[in-house]
Coordinates of C-alpha atoms in Angstrom, one line a residue:
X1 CA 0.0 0.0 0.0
X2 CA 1.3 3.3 -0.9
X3 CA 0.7 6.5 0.0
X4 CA -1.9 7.2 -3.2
X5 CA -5.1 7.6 -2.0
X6 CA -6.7 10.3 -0.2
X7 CA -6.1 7.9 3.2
X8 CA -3.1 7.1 2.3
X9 CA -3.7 3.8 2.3
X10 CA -4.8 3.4 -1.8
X11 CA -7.6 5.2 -1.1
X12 CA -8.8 2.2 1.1
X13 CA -8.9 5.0 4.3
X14 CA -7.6 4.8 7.4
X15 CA -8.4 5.6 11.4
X16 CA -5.4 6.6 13.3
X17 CA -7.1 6.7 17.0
X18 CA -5.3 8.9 19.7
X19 CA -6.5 8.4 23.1
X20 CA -5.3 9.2 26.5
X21 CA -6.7 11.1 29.9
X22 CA -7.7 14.6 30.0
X23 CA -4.6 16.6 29.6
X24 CA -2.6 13.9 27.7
X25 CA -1.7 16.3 24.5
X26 CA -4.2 14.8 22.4
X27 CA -5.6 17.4 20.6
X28 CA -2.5 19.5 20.4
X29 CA -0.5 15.8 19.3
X30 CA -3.5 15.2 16.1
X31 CA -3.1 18.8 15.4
X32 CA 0.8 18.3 14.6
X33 CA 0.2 15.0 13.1
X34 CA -2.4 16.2 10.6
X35 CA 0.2 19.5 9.8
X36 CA 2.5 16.7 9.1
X37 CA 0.6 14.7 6.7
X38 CA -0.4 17.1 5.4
X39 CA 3.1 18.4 4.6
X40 CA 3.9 15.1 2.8
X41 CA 0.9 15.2 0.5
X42 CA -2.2 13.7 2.4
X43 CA -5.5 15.2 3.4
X44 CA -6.0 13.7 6.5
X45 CA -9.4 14.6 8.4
X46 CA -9.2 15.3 12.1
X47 CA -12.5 14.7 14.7
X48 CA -11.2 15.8 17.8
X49 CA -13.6 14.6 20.5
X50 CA -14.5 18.3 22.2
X51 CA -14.9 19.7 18.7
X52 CA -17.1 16.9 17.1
X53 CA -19.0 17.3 20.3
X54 CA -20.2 20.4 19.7
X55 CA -20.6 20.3 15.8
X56 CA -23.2 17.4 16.4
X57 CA -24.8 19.0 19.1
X58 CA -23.5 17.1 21.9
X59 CA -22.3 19.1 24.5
X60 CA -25.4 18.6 26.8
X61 CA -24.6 14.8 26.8
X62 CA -23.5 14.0 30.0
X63 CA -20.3 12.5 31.3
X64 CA -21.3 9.4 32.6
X65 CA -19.9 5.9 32.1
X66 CA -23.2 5.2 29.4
X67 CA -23.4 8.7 27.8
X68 CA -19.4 8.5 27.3
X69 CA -20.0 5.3 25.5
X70 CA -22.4 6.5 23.5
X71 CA -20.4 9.2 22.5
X72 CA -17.6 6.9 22.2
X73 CA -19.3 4.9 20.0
X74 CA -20.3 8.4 17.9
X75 CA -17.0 9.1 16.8
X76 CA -15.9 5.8 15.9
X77 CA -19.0 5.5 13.4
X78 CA -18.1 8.6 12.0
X79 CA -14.4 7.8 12.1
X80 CA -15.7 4.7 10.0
X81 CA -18.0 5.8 7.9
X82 CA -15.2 8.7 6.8
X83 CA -12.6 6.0 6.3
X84 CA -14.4 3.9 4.2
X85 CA -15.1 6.1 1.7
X86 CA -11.0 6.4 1.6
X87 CA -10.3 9.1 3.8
X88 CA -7.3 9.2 6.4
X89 CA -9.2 10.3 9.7
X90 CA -7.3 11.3 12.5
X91 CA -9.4 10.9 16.2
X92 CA -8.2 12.8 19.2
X93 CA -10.7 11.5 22.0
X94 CA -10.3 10.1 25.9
X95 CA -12.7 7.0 24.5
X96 CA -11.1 4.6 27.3
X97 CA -13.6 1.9 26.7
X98 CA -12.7 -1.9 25.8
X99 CA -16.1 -2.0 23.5
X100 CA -15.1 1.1 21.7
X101 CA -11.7 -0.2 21.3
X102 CA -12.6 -3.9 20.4
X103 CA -15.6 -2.4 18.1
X104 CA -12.8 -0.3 16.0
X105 CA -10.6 -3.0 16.2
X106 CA -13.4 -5.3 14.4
X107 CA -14.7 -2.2 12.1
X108 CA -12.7 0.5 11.1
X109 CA -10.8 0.0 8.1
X110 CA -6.4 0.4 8.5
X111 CA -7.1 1.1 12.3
X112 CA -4.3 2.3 14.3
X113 CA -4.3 2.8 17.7
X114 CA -1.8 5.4 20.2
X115 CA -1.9 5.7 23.6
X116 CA -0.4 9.0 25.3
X117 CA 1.2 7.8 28.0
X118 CA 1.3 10.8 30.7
X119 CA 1.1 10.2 34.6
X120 CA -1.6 11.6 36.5
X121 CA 0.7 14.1 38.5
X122 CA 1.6 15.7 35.1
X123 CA -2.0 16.0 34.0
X124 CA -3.1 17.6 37.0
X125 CA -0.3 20.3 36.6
X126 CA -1.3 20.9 32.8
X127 CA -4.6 21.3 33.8
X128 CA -5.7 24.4 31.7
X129 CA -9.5 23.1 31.8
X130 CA -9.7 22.7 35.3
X131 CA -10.4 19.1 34.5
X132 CA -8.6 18.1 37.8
X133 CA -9.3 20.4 40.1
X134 CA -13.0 20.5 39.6
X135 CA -15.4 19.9 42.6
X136 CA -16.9 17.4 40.5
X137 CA -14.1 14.5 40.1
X138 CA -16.2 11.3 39.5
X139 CA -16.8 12.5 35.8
X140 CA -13.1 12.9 35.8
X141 CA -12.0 9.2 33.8
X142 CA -9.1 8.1 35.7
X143 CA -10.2 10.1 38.7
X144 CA -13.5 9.2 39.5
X145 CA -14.1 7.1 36.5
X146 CA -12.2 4.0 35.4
X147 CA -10.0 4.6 32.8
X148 CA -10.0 1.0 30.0
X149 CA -6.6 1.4 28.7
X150 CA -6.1 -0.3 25.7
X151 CA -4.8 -4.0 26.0
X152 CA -2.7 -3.7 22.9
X153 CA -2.3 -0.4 21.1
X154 CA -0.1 -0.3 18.2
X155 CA 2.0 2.7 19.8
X156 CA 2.1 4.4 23.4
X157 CA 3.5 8.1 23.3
X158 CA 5.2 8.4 26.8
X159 CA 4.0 12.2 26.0
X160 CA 6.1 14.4 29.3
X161 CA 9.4 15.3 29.3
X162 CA 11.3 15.3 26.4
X163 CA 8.8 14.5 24.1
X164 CA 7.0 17.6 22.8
X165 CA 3.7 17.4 20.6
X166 CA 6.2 17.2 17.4
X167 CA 8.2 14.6 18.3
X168 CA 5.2 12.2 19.6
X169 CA 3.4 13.3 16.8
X170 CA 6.5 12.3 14.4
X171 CA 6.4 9.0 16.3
X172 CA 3.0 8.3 15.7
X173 CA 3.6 9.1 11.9
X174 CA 6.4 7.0 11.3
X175 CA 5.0 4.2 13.3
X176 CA 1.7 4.1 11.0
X177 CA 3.9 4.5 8.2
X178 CA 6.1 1.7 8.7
X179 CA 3.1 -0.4 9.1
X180 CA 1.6 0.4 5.9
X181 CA 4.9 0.0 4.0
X182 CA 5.0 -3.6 6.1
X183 CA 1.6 -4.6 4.3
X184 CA 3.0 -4.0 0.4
X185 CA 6.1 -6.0 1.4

């Protein structure tokens, strides 16, 4: 598979899923990504989960453990739907659900899965939504909600420290490229 298509993928599409707790870098990590795609000739779409929320209306859904899933389960139809028609769709979204991740796994065409590694004590000190700090913590997933880590992403992002948004967002690039490259081979 070559880097042909619209998805990158022959035009087969692609779902390049980047989860993580609140405060993990994942919308400022899709953002570089997609920049850098697009720099090499793709047309990647990006849903980033606060953003998709609000463009379908969402934003009164509430943060339980079912309306999450639901929600969830949203974006990965519309991450789906989007790559089957041959598009390269980036997601930036907490999603921390084994069904959402096992659904994708099943259903979404080229799907590649990154975890951003980042320990709690760092989130809480990045906290620019007051995510952590609220007086409301059991909506907070990995707080007061648990948090389903994937069983077997195709790349964790340990994204503190030295790694800035570029670099994990380099490493997430290469990583799905070397994959593709691995199925023409």
């Amino acid at each position: 598979m070559g880097t042909t298509g619209v998805g990158g993928a022959d035009s087969g599409g692609a779902v390049i899923w980047v989860t993580g707790l609140a405060e993990a870098g994942k919308t400022t990590v899709a953002r570089e990504l997609v920049r850098q795609l697009i720099q090499r000739g793709q047309r990647p779409i990006l849903l980033d989960g606060n953003e998709v929320r609000t463009a379908l209306g969402m934003m009164t859904s509430g943060f339980d453990r079912e309306s999450r899933i639901k929600t969830s389960m949203t974006y990965a139809r519309l991450s789906q739907l989007l790559a089957e028609q041959g598009h390269l769709v980036v997601v930036a979204t907490i999603s921390l659900f084994h069904e959402v991740q096992r659904h994708n796994r099943e259903n979404q065409p080229d799907y590649f899965e990154v975890l951003l590694d980042v320990p709690v004590e760092e989130l809480k000190r990045r906290d620019s939504k007051g995510v952590y700090s609220g007086n409301d913590e059991k909506d907070v997933v990995g707080i007061g909600q648990s948090a389903e880590f994937p069983t077997d992403p195709d790349l964790v992002v340990t994204n503190y420290g030295d790694v800035d948004p570029k670099a994990a967002a380099t490493m997430i690039r290469l990583a799905h490229e070397e994959r593709l490259s691995a199925r023409v081979a």
